[in-house]
Every structure is written in C-alpha cells, then in structure tokens.
XYZ file of C-alpha atoms in Angstrom:
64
model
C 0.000 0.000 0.000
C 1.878 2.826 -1.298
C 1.412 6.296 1.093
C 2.658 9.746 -0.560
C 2.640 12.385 1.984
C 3.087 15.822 -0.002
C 3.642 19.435 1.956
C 1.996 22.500 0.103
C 1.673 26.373 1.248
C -2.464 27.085 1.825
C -4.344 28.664 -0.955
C -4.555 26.299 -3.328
C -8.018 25.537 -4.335
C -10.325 22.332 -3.843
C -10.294 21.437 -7.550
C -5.882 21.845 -8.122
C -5.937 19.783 -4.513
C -8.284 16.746 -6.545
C -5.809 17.272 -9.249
C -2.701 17.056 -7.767
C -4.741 13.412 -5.453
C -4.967 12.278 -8.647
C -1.835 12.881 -10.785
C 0.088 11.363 -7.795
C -2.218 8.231 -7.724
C -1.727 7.783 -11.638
C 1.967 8.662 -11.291
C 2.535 6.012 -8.742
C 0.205 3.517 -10.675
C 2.477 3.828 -13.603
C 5.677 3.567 -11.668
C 5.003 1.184 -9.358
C 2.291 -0.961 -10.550
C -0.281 -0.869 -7.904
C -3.552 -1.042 -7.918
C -4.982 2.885 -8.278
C -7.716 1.630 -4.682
C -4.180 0.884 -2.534
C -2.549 4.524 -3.145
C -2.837 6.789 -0.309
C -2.111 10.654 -0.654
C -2.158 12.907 2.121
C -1.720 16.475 1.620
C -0.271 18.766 4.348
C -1.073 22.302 4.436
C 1.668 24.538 5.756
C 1.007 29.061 6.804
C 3.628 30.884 4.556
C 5.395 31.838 8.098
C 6.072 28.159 8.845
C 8.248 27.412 5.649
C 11.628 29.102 5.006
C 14.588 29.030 3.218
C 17.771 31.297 3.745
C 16.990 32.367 7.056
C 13.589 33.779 6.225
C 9.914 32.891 6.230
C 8.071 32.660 2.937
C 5.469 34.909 4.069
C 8.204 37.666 4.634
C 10.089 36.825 1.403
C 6.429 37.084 -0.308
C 5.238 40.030 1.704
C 7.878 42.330 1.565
C-alpha cells in the first residue's frame, strides 16, 4: 500500500488539490504498478510563516 505524503503552502483551491490526489495516484500507478484503490495521498497544508529558506519565512520573502 503505497502512502505519498506531499507538503503545500495554503491557498490552493479544492479542484488543483483533486488534481494534484490524482496525478500522484496515476503517477505512482504507472511507476510502481499498484492497484490505483491501494494509493494513499495525504496532503499537508503549511502558513507561509512556517516554511523558510535562507533564514527567512516565505510569508516575509512574499510580503515584503
């Protein structure tokens, strides 16, 4: 039972969330072979402040 776990910023809308479920699930299908009802994808939604690279938040290198 394959599991992708997948970390995102918020915004993102219901329908590009659906499409990225199911991109992964065919992607996975393809590489790995297994049956499209045992892939598992879990999407995490991270606040701008709580990613960073460089020393600094997204939200400040996006704000300002």
């Amino acid at each position: 039972m394959p599991i992708i776990n997948i970390n995102i910023l918020k915004g993102r809308s219901d329908e590009q969330k659906e499409a990225l479920i199911h991109e992964l699930t065919e992607a996975c299908q393809r590489a790995l072979g297994s049956p499209k009802e045992s892939i598992h994808v879990m999407i995490s939604e991270m606040d701008k402040q709580h990613y960073g690279a460089g020393g600094v938040s997204y939200k400040k290198k996006t704000d300002g």
